[in-house]
mmCIF file of C-alpha atoms in Angstrom:
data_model
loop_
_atom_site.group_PDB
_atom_site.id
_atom_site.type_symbol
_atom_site.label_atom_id
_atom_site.label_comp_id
_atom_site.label_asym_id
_atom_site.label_seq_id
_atom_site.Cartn_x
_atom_site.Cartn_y
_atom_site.Cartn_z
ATOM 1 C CA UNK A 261 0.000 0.000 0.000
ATOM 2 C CA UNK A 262 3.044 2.333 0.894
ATOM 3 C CA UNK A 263 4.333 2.190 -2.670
ATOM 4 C CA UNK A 264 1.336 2.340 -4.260
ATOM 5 C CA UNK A 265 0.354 5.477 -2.502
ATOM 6 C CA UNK A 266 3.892 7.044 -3.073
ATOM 7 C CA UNK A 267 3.194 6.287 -6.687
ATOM 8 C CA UNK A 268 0.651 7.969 -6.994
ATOM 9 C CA UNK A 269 1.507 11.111 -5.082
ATOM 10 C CA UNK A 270 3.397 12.179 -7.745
ATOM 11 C CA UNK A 271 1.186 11.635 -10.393
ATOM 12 C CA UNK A 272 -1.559 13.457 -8.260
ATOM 13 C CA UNK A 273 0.631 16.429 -7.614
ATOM 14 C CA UNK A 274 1.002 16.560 -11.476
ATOM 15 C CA UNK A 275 -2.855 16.158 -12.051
ATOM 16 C CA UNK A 276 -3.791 18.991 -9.632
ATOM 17 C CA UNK A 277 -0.226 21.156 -10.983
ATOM 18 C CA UNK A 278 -1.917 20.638 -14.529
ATOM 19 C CA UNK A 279 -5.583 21.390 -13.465
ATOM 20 C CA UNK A 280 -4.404 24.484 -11.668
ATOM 21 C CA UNK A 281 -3.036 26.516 -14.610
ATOM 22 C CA UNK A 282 -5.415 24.904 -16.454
ATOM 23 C CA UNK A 283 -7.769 26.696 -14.436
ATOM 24 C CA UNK A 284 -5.907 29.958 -14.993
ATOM 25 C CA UNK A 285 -5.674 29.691 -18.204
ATOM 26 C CA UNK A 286 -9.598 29.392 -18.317
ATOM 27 C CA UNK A 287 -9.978 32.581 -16.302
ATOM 28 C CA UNK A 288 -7.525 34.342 -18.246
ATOM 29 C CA UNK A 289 -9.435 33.649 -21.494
ATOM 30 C CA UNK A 290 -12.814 34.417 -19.921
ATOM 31 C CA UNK A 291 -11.265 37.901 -18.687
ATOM 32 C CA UNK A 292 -10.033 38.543 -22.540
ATOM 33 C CA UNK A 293 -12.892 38.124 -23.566
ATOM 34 C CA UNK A 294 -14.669 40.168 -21.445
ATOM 35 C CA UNK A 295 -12.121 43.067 -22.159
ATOM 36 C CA UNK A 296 -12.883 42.296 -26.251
ATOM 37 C CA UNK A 297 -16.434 42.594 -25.929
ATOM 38 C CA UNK A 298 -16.305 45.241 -23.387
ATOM 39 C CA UNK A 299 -14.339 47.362 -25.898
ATOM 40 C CA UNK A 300 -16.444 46.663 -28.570
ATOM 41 C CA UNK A 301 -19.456 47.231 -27.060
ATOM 42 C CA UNK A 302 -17.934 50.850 -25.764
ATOM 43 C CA UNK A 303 -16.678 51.721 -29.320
ATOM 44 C CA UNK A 304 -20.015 50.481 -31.129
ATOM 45 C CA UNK A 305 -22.401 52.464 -28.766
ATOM 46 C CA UNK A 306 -20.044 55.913 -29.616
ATOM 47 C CA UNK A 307 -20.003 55.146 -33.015
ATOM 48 C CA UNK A 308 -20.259 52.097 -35.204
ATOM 49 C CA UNK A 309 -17.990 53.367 -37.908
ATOM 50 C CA UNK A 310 -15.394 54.273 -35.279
ATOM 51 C CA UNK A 311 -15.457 50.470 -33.859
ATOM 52 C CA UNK A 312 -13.917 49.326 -37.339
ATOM 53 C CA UNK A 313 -11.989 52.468 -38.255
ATOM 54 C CA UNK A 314 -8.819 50.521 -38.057
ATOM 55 C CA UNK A 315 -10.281 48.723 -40.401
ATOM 56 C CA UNK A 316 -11.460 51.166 -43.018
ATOM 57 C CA UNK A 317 -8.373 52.945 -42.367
ATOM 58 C CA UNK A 318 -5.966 50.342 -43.446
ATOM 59 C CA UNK A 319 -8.211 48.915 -46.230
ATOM 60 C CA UNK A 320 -8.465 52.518 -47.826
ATOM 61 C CA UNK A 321 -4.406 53.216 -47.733
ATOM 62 C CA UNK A 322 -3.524 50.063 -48.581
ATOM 63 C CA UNK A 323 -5.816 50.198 -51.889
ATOM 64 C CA UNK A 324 -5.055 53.771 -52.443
ATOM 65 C CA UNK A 325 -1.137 53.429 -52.217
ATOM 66 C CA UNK A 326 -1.534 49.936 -54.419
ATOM 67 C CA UNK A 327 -3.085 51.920 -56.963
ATOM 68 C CA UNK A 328 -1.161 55.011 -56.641
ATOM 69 C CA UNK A 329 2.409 52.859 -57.380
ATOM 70 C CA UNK A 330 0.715 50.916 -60.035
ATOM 71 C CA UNK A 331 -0.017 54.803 -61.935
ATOM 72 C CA UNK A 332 3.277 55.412 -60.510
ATOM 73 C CA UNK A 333 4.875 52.404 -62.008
ATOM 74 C CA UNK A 334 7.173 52.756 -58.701
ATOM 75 C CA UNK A 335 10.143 50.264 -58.757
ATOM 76 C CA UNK A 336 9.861 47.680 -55.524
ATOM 77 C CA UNK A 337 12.561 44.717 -54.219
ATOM 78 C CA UNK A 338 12.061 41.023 -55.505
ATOM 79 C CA UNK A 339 9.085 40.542 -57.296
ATOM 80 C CA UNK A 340 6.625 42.022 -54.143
ATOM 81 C CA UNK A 341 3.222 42.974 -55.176
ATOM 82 C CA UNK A 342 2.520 46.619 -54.654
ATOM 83 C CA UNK A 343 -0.438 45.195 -52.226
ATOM 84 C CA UNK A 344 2.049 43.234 -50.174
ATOM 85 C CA UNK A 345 4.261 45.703 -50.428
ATOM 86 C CA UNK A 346 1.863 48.522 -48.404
ATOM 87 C CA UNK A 347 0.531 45.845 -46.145
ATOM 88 C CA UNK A 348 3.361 47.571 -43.865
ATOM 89 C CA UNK A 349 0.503 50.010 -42.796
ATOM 90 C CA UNK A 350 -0.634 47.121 -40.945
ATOM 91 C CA UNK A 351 1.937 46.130 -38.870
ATOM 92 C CA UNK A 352 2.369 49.974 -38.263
ATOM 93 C CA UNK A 353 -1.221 50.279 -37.132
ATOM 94 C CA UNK A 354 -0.861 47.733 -34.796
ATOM 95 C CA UNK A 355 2.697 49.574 -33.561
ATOM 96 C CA UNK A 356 0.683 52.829 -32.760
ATOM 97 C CA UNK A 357 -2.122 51.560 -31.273
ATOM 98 C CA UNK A 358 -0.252 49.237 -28.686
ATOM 99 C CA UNK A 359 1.657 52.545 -27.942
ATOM 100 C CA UNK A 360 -0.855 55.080 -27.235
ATOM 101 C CA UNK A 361 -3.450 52.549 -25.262
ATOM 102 C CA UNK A 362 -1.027 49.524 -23.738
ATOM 103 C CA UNK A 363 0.037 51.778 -20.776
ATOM 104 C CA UNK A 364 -1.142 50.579 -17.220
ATOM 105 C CA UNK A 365 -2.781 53.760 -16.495
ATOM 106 C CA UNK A 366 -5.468 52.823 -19.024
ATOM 107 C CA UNK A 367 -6.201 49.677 -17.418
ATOM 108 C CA UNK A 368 -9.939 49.374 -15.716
ATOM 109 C CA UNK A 369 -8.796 46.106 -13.531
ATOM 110 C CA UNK A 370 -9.191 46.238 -9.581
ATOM 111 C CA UNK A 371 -6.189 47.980 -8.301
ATOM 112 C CA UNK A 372 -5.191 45.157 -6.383
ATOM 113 C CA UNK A 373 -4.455 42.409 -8.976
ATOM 114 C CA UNK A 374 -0.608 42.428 -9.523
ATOM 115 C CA UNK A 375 0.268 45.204 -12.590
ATOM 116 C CA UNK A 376 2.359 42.901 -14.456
ATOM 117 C CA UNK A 377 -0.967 40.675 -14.703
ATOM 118 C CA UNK A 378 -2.944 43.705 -15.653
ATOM 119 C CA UNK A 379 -0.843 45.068 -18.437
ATOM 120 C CA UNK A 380 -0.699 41.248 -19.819
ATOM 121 C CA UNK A 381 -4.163 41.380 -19.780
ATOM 122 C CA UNK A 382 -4.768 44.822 -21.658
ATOM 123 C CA UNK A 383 -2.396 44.247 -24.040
ATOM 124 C CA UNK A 384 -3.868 40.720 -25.344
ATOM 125 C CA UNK A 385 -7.097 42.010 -25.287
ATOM 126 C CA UNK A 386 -6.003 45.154 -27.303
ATOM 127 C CA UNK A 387 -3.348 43.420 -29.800
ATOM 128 C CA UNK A 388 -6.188 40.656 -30.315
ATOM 129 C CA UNK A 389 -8.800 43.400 -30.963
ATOM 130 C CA UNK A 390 -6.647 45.975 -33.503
ATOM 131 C CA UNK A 391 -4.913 42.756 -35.288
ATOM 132 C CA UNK A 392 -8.461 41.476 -36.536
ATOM 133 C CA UNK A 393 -9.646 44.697 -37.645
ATOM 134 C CA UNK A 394 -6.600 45.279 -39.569
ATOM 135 C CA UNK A 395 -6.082 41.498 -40.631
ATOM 136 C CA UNK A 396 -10.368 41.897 -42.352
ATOM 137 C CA UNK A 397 -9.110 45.518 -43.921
ATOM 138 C CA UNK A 398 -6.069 43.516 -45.410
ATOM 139 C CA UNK A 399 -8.177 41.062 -46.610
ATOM 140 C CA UNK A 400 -11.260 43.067 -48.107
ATOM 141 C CA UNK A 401 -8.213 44.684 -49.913
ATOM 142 C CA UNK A 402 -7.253 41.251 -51.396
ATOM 143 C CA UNK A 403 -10.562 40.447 -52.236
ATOM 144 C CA UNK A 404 -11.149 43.880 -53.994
ATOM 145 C CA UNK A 405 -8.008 42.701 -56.325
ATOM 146 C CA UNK A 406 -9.174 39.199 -56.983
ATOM 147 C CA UNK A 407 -12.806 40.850 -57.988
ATOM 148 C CA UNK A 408 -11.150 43.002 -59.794
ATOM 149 C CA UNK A 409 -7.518 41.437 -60.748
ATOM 150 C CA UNK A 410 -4.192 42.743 -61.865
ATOM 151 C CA UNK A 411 -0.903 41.309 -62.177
ATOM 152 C CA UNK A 412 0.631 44.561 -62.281
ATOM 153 C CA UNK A 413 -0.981 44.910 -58.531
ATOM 154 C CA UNK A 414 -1.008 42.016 -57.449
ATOM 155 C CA UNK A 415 1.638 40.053 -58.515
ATOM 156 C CA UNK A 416 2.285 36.549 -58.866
ATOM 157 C CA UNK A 417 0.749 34.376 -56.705
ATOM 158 C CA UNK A 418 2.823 33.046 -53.330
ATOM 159 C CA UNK A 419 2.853 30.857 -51.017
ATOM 160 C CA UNK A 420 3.183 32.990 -47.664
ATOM 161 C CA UNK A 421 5.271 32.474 -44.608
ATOM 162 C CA UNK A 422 1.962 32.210 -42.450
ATOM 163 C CA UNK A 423 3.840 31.738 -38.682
ATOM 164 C CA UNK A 424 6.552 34.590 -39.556
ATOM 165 C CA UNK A 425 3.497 36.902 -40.887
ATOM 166 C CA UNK A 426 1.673 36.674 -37.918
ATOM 167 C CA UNK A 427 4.540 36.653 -35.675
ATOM 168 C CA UNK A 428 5.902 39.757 -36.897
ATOM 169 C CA UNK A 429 2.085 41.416 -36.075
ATOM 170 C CA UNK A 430 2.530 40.266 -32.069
ATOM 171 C CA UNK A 431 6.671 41.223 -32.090
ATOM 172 C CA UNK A 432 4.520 44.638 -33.574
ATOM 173 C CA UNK A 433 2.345 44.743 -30.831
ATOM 174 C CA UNK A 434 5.097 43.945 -28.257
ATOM 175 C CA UNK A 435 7.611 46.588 -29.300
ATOM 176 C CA UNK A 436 4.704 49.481 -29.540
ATOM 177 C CA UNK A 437 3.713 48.316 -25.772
ATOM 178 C CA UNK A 438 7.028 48.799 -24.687
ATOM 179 C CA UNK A 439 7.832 52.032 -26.234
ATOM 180 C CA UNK A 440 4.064 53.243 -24.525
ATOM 181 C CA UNK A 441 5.647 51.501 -21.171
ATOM 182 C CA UNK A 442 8.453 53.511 -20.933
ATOM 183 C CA UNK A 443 5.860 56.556 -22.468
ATOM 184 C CA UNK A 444 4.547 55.643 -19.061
ATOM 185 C CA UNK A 445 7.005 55.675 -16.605
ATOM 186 C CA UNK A 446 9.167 58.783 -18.060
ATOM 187 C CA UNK A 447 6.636 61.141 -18.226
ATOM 188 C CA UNK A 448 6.029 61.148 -14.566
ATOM 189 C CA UNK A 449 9.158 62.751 -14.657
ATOM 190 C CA UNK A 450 9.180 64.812 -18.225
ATOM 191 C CA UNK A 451 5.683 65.431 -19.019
ATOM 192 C CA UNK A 452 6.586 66.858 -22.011
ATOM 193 C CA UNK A 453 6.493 63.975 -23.844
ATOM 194 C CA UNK A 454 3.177 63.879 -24.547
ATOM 195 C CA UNK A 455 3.283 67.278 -26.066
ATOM 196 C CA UNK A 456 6.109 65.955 -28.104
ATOM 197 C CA UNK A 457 4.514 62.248 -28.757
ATOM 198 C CA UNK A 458 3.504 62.854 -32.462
ATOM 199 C CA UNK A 459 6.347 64.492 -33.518
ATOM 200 C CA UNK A 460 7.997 61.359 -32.177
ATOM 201 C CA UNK A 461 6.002 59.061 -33.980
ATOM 202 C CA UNK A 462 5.816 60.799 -36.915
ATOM 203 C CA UNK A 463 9.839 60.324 -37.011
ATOM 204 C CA UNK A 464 9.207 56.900 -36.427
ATOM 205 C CA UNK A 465 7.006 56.524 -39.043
ATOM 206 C CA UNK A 466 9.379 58.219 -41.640
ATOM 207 C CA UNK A 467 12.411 55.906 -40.760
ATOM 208 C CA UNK A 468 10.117 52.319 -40.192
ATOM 209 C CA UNK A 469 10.589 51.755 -44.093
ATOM 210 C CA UNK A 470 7.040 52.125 -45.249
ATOM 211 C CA UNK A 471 7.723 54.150 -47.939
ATOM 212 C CA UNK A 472 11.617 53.335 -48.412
ATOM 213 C CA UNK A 473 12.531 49.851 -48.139
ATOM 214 C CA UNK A 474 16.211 49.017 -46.400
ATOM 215 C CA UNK A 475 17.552 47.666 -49.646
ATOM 216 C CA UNK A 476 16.886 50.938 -51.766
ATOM 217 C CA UNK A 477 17.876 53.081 -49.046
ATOM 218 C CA UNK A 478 21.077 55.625 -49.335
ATOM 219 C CA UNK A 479 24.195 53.739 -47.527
ATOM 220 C CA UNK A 480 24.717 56.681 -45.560
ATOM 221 C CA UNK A 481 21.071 56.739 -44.113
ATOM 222 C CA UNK A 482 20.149 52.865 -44.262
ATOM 223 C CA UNK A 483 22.265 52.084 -41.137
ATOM 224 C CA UNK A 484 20.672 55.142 -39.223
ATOM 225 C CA UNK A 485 17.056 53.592 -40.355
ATOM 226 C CA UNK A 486 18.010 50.258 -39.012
ATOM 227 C CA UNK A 487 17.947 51.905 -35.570
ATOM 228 C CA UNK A 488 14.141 51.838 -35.764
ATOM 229 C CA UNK A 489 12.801 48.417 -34.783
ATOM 230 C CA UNK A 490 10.010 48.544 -37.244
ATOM 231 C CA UNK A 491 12.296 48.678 -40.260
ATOM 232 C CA UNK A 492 13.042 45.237 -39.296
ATOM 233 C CA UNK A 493 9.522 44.040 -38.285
ATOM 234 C CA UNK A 494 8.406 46.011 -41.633
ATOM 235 C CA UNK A 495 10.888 44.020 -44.062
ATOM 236 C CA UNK A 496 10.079 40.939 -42.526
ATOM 237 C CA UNK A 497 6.438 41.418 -43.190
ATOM 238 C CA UNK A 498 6.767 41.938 -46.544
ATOM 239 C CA UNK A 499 9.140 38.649 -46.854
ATOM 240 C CA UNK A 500 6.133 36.728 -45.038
ATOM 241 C CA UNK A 501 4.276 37.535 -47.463
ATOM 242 C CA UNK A 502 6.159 37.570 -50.442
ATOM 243 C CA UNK A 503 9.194 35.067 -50.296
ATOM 244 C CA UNK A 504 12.442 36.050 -51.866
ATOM 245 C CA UNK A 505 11.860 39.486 -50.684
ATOM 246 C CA UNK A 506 15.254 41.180 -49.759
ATOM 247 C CA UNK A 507 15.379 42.711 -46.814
ATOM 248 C CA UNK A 508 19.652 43.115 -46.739
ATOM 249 C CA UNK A 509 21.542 42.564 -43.165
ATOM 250 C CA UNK A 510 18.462 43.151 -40.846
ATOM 251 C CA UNK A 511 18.160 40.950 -38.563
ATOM 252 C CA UNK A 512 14.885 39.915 -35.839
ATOM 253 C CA UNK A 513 17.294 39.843 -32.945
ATOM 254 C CA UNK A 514 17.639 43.944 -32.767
ATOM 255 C CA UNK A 515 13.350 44.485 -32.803
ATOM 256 C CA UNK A 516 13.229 41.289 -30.539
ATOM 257 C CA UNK A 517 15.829 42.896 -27.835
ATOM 258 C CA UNK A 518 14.549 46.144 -28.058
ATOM 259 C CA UNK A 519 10.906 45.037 -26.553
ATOM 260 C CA UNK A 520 12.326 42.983 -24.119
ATOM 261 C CA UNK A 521 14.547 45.286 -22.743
ATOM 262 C CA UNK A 522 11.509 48.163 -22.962
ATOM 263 C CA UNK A 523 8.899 46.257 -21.467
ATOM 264 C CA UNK A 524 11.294 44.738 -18.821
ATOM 265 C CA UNK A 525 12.998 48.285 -17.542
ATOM 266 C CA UNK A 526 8.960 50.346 -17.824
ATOM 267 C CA UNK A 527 7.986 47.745 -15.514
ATOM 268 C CA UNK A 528 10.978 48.791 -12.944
ATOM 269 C CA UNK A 529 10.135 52.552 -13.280
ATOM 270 C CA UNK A 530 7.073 52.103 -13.017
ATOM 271 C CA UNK A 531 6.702 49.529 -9.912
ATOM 272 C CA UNK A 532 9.513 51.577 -8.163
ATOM 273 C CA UNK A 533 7.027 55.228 -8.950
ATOM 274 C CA UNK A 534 4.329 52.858 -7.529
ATOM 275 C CA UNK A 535 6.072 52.315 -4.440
ATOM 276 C CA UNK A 536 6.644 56.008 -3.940
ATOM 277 C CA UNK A 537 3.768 56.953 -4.323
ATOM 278 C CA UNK A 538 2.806 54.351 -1.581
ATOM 279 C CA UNK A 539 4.708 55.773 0.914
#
């Protein structure tokens, strides 16, 4: 009996160990989708058009700046369509919005759940939210071209890098929630950084590549543009979707570090300016 009970200790411990995250995991999916809905429902009783700007937004640039290169005849790396080629807006929609609304101050959780657990929370339920409007603009876009096709648009069909297309929308979402983290904790100190915050992201914008891939950049500005993390997240987006795509010495590992290290130190300010403010 004393064997068979220490066998199966263990195994129990690992039954209940399983069931207990399991349990979390439940709760944390119920509470994302409560946040999902919540914001929805918010956004649709202001203004139905305003729930799926994002998505009108992104469909109506990406079409117009298809169709604008196409006139244009503008010259673009690899053999990229010119509507793969702007679906950069997307991943730079995605960039703002985790910036101006994944701070903890905009978080409507009871103040006494760990903030580590509500930021997690807020920014799932906001990346899920602004990546599926986007992702239906993007693909109302696709459908307008296959309605309506041309190969000088469209380009030839490819096979897309599915897991490094979507994976470049969350490292996206992470890098614009740790540039609003340390939004967060520095302008406690310098509040004026919001009155600068556009001009900032309007340079950011500029230098993410959108307009000017890395490969056709001047050699005396390209390594300057490679400072932005969404040059890299950009280029790699475009390769997703388009293989072949060049996209020169960039690398993941810079855009990858850079969020880590942003989300990890906003945290520090932030719990230490908690703590102060405690005392």
């Amino acid at each position: 009996m004393t064997f068979i009970a220490r066998a199966r200790g263990p195994a129990g411990a690992v039954r209940a160990e399983a069931l207990f995250w399991l349990d979390g995991f439940i709760a944390f999916v119920a509470l994302e989708r409560v946040l999902i809905l919540r914001g929805v429902a918010m956004q649709a009783r202001r203004n139905l058009l305003k729930a799926f700007s994002d998505t009108i937004r992104i469909y109506a640039v990406v079409l117009a700046h298809a169709l604008l290169y196409y006139a244009l005849d503008r010259k673009v790396p690899g053999s990229i369509s010119y509507v793969d080629f702007n679906s950069a807006f997307a991943f730079w929609q995605v960039f703002t919005t985790l910036v101006h609304r994944g701070r903890p101050s905009h978080i409507g959780l009871p103040a006494n759940v760990p903030l580590r657990i509500r930021w997690v929370n807020l920014f799932v339920a906001d990346f899920v939210w602004v990546t599926l409007k986007v992702l239906v603009g993007l693909g109302a876009c696709y459908l307008t071209f296959i309605i309506f096709p041309d190969p000088a648009v469209t380009g030839s069909p490819q096979i897309p890098n599915v897991p490094l297309f979507f994976a470049m929308f969350l490292l996206a979402g992470l890098t614009g929630a740790g540039v609003g983290l340390m939004l967060e904790a520095a302008r406690q100190t310098l509040p004026v950084l919001d009155a600068v915050l556009e001009v900032l992201m309007w340079f950011g914008f500029v230098t993410s590549g959108i307009y000017e891939p890395y490969t056709q950049l001047p050699a005396f500005v390209a390594d300057y543009f490679a400072l932005n993390p969404m040059m890299s997240i950009i280029e790699y987006g475009r390769a997703a979707l388009s293989p072949g795509y060049p996209v020169g010495p960039l690398t993941l590992i810079y855009p990858i570090v850079f969020a880590f290290v942003l989300i990890t130190v906003g945290f520090m300010f932030l719990r230490q300016s908690s703590r102060v403010e405690t005392l």
